[in-house]
Structure formats: C-alpha cells, structure tokens
PDB file of C-alpha atoms in Angstrom:
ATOM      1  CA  UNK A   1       5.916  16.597   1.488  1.00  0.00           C
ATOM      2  CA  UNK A   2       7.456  13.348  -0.246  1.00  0.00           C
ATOM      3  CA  UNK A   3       7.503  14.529  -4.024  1.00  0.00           C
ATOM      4  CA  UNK A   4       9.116  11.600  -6.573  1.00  0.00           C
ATOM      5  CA  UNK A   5       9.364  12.468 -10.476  1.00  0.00           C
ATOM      6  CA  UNK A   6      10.201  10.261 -13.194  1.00  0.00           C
ATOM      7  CA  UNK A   7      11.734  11.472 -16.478  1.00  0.00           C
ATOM      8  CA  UNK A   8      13.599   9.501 -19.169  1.00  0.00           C
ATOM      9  CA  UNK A   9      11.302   6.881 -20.475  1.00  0.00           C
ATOM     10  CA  UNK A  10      10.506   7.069 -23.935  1.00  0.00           C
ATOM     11  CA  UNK A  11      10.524   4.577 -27.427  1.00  0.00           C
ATOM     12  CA  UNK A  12      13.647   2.480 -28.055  1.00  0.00           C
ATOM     13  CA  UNK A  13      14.008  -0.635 -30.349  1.00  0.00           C
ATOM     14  CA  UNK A  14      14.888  -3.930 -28.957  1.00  0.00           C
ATOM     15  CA  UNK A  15      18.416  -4.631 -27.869  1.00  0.00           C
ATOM     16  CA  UNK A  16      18.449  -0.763 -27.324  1.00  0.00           C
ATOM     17  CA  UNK A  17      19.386   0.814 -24.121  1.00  0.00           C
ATOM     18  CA  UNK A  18      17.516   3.882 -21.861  1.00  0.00           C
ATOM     19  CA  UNK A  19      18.338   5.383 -18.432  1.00  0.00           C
ATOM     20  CA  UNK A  20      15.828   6.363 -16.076  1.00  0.00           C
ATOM     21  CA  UNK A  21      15.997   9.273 -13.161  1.00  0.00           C
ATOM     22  CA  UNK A  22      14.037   9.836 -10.441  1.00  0.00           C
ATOM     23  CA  UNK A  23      14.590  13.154  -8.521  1.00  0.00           C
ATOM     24  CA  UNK A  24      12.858  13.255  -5.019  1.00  0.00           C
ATOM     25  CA  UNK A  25      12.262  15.748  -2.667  1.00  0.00           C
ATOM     26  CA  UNK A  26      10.632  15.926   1.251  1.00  0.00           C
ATOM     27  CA  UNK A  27      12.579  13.290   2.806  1.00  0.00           C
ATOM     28  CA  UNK A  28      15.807  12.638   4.136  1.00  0.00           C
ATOM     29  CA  UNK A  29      17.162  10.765   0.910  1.00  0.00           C
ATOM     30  CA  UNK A  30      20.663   9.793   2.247  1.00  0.00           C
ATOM     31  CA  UNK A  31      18.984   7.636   4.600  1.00  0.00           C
ATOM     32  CA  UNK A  32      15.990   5.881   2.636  1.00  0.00           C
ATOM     33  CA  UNK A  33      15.805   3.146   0.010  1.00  0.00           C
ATOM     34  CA  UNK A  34      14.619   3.723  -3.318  1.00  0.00           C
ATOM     35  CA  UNK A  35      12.700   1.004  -5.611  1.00  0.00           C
ATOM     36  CA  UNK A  36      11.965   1.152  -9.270  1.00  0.00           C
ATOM     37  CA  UNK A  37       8.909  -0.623  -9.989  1.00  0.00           C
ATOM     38  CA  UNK A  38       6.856  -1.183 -13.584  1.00  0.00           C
ATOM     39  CA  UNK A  39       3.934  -2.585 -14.211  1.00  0.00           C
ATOM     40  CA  UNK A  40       2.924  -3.620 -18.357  1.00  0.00           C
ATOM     41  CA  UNK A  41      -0.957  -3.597 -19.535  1.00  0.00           C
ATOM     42  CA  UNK A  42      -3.140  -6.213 -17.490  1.00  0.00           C
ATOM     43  CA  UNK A  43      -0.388  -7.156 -15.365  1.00  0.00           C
ATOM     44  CA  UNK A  44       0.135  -6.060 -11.551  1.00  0.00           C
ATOM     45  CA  UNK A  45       3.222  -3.797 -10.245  1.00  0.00           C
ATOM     46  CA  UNK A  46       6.371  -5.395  -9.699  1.00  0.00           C
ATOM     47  CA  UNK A  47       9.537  -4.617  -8.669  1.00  0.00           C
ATOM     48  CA  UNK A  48      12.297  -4.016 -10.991  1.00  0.00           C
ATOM     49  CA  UNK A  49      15.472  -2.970  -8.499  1.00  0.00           C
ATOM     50  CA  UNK A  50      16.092  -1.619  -5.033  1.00  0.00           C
ATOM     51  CA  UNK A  51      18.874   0.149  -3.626  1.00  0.00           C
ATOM     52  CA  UNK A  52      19.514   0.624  -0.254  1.00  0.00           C
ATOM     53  CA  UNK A  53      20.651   3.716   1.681  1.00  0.00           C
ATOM     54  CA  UNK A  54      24.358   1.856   1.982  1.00  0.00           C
ATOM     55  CA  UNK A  55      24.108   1.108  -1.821  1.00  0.00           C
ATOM     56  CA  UNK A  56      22.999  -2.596  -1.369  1.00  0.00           C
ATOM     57  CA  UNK A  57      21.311  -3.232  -4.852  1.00  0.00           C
ATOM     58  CA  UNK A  58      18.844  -6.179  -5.719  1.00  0.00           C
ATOM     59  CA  UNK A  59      17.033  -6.641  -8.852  1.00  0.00           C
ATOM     60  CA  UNK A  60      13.670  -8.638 -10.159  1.00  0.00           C
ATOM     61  CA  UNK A  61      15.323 -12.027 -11.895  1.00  0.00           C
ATOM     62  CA  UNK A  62      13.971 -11.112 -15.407  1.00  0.00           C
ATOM     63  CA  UNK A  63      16.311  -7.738 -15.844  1.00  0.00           C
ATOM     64  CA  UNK A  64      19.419  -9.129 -13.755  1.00  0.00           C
ATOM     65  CA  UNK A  65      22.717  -8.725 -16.075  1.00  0.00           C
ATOM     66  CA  UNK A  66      20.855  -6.172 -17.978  1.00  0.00           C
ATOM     67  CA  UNK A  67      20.055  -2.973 -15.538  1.00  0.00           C
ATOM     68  CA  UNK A  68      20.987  -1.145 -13.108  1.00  0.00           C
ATOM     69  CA  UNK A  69      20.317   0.926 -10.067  1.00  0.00           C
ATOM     70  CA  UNK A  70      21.998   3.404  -8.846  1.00  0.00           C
ATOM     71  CA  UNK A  71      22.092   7.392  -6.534  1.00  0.00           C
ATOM     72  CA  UNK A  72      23.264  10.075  -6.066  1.00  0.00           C
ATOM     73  CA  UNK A  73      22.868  11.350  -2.284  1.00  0.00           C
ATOM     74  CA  UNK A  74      23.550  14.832  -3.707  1.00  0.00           C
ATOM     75  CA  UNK A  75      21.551  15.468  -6.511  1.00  0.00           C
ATOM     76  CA  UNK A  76      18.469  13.443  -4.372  1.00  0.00           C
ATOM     77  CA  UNK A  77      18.300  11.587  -7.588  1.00  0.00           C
ATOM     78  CA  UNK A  78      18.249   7.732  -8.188  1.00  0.00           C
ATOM     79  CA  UNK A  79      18.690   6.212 -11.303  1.00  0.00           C
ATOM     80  CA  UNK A  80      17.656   2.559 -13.782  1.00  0.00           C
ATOM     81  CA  UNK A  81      19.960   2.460 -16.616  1.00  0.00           C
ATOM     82  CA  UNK A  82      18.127   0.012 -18.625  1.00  0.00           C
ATOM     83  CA  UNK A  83      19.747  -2.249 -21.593  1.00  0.00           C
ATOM     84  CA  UNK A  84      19.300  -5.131 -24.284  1.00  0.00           C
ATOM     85  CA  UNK A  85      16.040  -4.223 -23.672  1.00  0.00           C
ATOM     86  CA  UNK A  86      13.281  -6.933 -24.709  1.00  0.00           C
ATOM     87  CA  UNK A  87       9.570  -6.077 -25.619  1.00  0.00           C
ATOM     88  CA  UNK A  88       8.557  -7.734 -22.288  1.00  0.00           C
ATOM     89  CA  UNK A  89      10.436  -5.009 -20.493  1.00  0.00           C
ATOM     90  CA  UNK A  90       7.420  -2.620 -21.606  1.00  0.00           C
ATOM     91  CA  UNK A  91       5.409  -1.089 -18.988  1.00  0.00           C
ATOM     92  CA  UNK A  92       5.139   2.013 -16.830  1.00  0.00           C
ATOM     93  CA  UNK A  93       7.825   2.609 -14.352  1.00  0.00           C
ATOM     94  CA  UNK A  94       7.846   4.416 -11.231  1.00  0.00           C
ATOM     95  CA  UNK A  95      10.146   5.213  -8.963  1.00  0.00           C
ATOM     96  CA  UNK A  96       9.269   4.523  -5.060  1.00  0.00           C
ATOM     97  CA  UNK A  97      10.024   5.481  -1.512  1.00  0.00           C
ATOM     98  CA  UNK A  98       8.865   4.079   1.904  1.00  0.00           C
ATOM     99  CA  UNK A  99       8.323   6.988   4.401  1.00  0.00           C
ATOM    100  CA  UNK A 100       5.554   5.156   7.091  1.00  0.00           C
ATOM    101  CA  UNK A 101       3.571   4.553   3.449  1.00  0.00           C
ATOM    102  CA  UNK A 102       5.062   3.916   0.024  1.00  0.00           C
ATOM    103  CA  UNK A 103       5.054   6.900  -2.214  1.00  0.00           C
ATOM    104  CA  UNK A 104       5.320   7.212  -6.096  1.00  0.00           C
ATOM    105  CA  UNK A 105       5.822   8.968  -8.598  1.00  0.00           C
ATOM    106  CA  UNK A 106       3.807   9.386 -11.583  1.00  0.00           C
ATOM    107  CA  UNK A 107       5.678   7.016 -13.786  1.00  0.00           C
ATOM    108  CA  UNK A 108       7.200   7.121 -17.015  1.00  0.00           C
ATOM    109  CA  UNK A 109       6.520   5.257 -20.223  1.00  0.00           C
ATOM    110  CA  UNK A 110       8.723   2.721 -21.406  1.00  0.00           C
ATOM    111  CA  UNK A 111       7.854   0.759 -24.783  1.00  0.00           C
ATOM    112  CA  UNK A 112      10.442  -1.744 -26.466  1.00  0.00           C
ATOM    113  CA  UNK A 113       9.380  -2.012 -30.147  1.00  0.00           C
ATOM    114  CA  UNK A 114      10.692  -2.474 -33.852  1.00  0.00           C
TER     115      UNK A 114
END
C-alpha cells in the first residue's frame, strides 16, 4: 500500500533555510509525480512544488527563487529544500502522490519565527 512520510520540518528564524524529505513506499516511484503541498492555520491546502517523473519541476509563485524540489529514484525519496524563509511560509507540509486517488503523508511542521 502507498505509504508517504515526512521528516525534516522543524523551527528556523526568518531568512533561515530547511530541507524537507519525503520517503515513499507501495508504488512504482520512478514513474509517478510527487507534490509538496502546505497548508498554514485557517487557510486551505495549496501547492508548494511538483516534480514530474522526467524531473519537470513547477512551483506555487510565492516560494519561486527560494525552493526547491527535487528525487531521488533510488532512495524513493523526494525532497523541498526550503530558503530565505518568510513567516508566511508557516504551515504544515505534506508530501503527495496520485495513484487513481491522491495520497499523503502525515505532514511535517514548519514555523518561521524570531
């Protein structure tokens, strides 16, 4: 079964940097796209960043310039290496996989404060 956990998130102070992972499991991973989404207190889920199975990359307007997504087929591991991060960029992320449904992961916390 399609298993997705998130590790990395944590407390940094603004203009700080993080890195994300992701390591997924029950699915051909070479072959799907992976999503990083977020979503901050009263506010619904968006998406932060995609990658494609080729490595096509595209990223929500509001963190372009500043992260980044990127795999490894052969760890089954995908990656947001986050930086200059702003207060606004708190939230909870997830990472996320469409196999006939979308499935996530539990999320990891993220808060950008002095």
């Amino acid at each position: 079964q399609v298993q997705l956990v998130e590790s990395g998130g944590g407390l940094v102070q603004p203009g700080g940097s993080l890195r994300l992972s992701c390591t997924a499991s029950g699915f051909t991973f070479s072959s799907a796209g992976l999503r990083w989404f977020r979503q901050a207190p009263g506010k619904q889920r968006e998406m932060v960043a995609l990658i494609t199975s080729t490595g096509i990359t595209n990223y929500l307007d509001s963190v372009k310039g500043r992260f980044t997504i990127s795999r490894d087929n052969a760890k089954n591991m995908v990656y947001l290496q986050m930086a200059s991060l702003k207060p606004e960029d708190t939230a909870v992320y997830y990472c996320a996989v469409l196999q006939g449904m979308t499935y996530w992961g539990q999320g990891t916390q993220v808060t950008v404060a002095a």
